[in-house]
Coordinates of C-alpha atoms in Angstrom, one line a residue:
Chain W
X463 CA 118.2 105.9 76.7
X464 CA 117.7 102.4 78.2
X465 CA 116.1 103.7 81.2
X466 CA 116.5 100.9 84.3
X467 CA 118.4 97.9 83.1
X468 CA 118.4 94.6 85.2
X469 CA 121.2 91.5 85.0
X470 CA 120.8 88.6 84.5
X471 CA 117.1 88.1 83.6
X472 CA 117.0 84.4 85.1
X473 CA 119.0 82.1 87.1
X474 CA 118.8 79.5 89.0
X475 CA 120.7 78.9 92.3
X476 CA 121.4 76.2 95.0
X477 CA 120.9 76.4 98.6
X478 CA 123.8 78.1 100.3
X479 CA 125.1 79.7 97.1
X480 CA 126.1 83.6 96.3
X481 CA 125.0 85.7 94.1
X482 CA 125.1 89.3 92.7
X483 CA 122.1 91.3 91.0
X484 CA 122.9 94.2 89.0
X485 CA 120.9 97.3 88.5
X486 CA 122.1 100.1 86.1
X487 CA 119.7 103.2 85.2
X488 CA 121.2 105.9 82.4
X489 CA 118.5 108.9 83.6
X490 CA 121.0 110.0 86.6
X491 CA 118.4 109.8 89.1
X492 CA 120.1 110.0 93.2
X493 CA 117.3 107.5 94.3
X494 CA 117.1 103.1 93.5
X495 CA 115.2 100.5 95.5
X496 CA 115.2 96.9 95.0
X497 CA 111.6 95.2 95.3
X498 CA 110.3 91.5 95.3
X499 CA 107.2 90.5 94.1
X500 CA 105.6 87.2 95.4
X501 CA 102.1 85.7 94.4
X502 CA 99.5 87.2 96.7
X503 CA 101.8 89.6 98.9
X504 CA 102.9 92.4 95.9
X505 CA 106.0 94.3 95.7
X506 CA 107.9 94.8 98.7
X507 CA 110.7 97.1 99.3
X508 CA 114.2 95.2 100.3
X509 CA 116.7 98.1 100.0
X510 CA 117.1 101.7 98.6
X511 CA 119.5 104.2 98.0
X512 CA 118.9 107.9 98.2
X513 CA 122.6 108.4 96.9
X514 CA 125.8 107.4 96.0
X515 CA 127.3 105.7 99.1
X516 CA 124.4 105.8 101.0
X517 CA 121.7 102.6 101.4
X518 CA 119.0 102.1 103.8
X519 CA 117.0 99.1 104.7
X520 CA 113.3 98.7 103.7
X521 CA 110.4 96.2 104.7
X522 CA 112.1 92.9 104.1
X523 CA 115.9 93.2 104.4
X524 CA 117.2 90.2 106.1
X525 CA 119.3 87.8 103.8
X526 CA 120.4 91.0 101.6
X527 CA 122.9 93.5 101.1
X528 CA 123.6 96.2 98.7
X529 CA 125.8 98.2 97.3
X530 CA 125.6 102.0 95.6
X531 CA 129.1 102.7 95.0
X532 CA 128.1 104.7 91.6
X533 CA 125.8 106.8 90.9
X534 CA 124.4 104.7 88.4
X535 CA 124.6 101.0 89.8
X536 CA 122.5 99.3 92.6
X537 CA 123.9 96.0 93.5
X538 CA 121.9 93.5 95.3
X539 CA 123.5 90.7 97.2
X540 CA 122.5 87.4 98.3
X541 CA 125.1 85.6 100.7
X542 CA 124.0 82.4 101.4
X543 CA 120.5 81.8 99.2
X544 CA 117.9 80.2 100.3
X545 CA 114.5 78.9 99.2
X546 CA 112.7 81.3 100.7
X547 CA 114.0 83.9 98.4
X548 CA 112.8 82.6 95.4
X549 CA 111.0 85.2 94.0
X550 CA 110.8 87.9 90.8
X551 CA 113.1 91.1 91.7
X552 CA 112.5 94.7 90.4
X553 CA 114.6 97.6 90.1
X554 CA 113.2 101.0 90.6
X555 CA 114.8 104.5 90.1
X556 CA 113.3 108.0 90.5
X557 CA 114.7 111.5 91.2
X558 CA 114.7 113.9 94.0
X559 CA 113.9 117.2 92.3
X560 CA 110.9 117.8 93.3
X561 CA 108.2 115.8 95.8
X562 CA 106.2 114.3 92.7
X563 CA 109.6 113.2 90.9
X564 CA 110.9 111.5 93.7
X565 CA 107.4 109.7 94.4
X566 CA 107.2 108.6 90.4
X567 CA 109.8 105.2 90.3
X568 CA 110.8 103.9 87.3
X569 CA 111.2 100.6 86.9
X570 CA 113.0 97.5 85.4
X571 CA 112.3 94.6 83.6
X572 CA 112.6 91.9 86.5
X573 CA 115.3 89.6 87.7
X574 CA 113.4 85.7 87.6
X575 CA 115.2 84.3 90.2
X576 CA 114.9 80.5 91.5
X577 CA 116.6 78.9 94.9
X578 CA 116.9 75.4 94.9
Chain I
X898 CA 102.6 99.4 110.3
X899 CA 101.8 100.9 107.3
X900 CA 99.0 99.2 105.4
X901 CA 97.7 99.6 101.6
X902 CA 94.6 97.0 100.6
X903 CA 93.5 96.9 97.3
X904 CA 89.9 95.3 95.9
X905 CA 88.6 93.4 94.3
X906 CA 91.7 90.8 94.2
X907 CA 90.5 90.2 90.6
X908 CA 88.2 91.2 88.1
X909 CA 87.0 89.7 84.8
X910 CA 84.8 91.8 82.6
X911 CA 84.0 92.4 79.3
X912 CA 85.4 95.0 76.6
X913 CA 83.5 98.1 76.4
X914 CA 82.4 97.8 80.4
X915 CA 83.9 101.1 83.0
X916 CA 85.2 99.0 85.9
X917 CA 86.3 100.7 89.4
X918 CA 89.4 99.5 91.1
X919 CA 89.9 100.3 94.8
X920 CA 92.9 101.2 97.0
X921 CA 92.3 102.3 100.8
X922 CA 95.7 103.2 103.2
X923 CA 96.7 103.6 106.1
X924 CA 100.1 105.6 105.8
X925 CA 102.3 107.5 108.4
X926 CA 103.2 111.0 107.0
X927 CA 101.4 110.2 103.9
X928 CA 102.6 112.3 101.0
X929 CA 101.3 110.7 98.0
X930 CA 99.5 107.8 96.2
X931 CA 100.9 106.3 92.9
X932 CA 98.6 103.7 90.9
X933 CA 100.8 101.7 88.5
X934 CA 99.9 98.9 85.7
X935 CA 102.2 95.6 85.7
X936 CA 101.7 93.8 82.5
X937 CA 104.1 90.8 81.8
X938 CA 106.7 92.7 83.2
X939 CA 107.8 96.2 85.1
X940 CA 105.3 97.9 86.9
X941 CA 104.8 101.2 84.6
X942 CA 103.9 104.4 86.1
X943 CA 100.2 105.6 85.8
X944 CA 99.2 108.3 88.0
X945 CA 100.4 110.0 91.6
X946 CA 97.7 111.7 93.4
X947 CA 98.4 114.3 96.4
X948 CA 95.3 116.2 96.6
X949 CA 92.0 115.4 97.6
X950 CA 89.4 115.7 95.3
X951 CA 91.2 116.5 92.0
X952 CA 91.1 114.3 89.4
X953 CA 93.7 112.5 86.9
X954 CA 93.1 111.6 83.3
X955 CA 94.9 109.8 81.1
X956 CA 92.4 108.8 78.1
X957 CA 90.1 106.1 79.5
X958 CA 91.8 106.1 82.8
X959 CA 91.1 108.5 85.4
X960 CA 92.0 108.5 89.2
X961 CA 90.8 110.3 92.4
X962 CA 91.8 110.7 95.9
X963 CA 90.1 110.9 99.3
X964 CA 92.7 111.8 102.2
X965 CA 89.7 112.3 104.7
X966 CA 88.5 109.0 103.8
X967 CA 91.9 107.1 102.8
X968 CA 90.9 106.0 99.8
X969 CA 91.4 106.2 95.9
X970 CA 89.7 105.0 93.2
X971 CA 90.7 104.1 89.5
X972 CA 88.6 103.9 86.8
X973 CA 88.2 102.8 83.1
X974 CA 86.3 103.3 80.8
X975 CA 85.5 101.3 77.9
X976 CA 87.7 98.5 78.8
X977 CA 89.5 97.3 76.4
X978 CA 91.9 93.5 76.0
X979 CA 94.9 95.7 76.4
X980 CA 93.5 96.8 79.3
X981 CA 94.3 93.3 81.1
X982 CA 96.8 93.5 83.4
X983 CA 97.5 94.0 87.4
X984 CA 96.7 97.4 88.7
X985 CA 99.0 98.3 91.8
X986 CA 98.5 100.6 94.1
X987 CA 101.2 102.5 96.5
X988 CA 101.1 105.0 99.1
X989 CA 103.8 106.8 99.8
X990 CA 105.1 108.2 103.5
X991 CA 107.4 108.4 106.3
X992 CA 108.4 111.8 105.9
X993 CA 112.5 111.9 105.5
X994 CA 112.7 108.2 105.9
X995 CA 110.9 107.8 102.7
X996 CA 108.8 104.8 102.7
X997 CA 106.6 103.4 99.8
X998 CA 104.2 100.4 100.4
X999 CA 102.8 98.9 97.8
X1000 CA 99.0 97.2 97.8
X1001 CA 99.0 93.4 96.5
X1002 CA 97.2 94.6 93.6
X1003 CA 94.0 94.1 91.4
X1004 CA 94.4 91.7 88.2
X1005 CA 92.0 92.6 85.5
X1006 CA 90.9 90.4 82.8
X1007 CA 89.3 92.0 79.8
X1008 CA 87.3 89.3 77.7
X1009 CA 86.4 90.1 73.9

């Protein structure tokens, strides 16, 4: 049971370039969320996903997309990087069956990403 | 807008003191409050508080909520080096557009 998974663990873009984050969690949980984390300002929600098929913006979602096509898998997408989006990037997962499961998000080890 | 404001920004003590971290929100449809510890890595899960007044324990750590005052408070006791990480705070709310903000946390530094 490897719980929330994140690829890759660091990289290193230019300006203007693509790039795909994966998220994979084995404890079948309906919802994911990606975060960044910035010095001083925290964690703050970019995405989720209640469900397969379904996604839903969250605080800061302009420069992102995702994708939820499996129940398992949360992609996040950059289309055109920039420097402002340098930044560590979390994973979270947590399950609907009851009101304190939902609220309890587990979460990955980070995605170290750098925008040149 | 949804606020959550954690304090102190950062802490340095020294093993064996109780230290006091604070969290106050302001949260539409508020529904719960989740303290989590981010060491090198993932934030891991500590404690979720819905009730006023009712306390969780988890060994030296403990956690209480106020929902007439906004507040919560977690507290250690006995710090020890291990103990050194950054404590976040989230509240949760928006009724069925779930919503979860997240404080800019508290680092703690626990000195031998």
């Amino acid at each position: 049971n490897a719980g929330v998974t994140q690829t890759p663990k660091f990289r290193v873009l230019k300006t203007g370039q693509s790039m795909t984050l994966l998220c994979a969690q084995d404890m079948n949980h309906e919802y994911m969320y990606w975060y960044r984390q910035d010095p001083g300002m925290g964690l703050r929600l970019i995405h989720y996903s209640v469900g397969e098929g379904t996604t839903a913006k969250g605080e800061v979602p302009d420069g992102y997309n995702v994708s939820r096509l499996k129940k398992q898998n949360f992609l996040l997408g950059l289309e055109s990087a920039a420097p402002s989006q340098t930044s560590v990037y979390f994973c979270a997962s947590s399950s609907p069956r009851t009101a304190s499961s939902t609220d309890t998000q587990y979460f990955g080890p980070g995605t170290r990403l750098t925008v040149l | 807008e949804d606020k959550v404001v954690q304090s102190p920004l950062s802490l340095v003590v020294h093993e064996g003191d109780t230290v006091t971290l604070n969290c106050s929100y302001e949260v539409t449809n508020f529904r719960s409050l989740l303290w989590y510890k981010q060491e090198k890595k993932a934030p891991t899960f500590l404690f979720m508080l819905t009730s006023s007044g009712i306390e969780k324990k988890s060994g030296r750590l403990s956690s209480i909520l106020d929902k007439k005052e906004l507040f919560s408070i977690l507290n250690i006791t006995a710090t020890q080096t291990g103990d050194s990480a950054i404590y976040l705070c989230a509240g949760v709310g928006g009724g069925s557009n779930y919503k979860l903000t997240f404080g800019k946390g508290t680092l703690l530094t626990v000195n031998p």
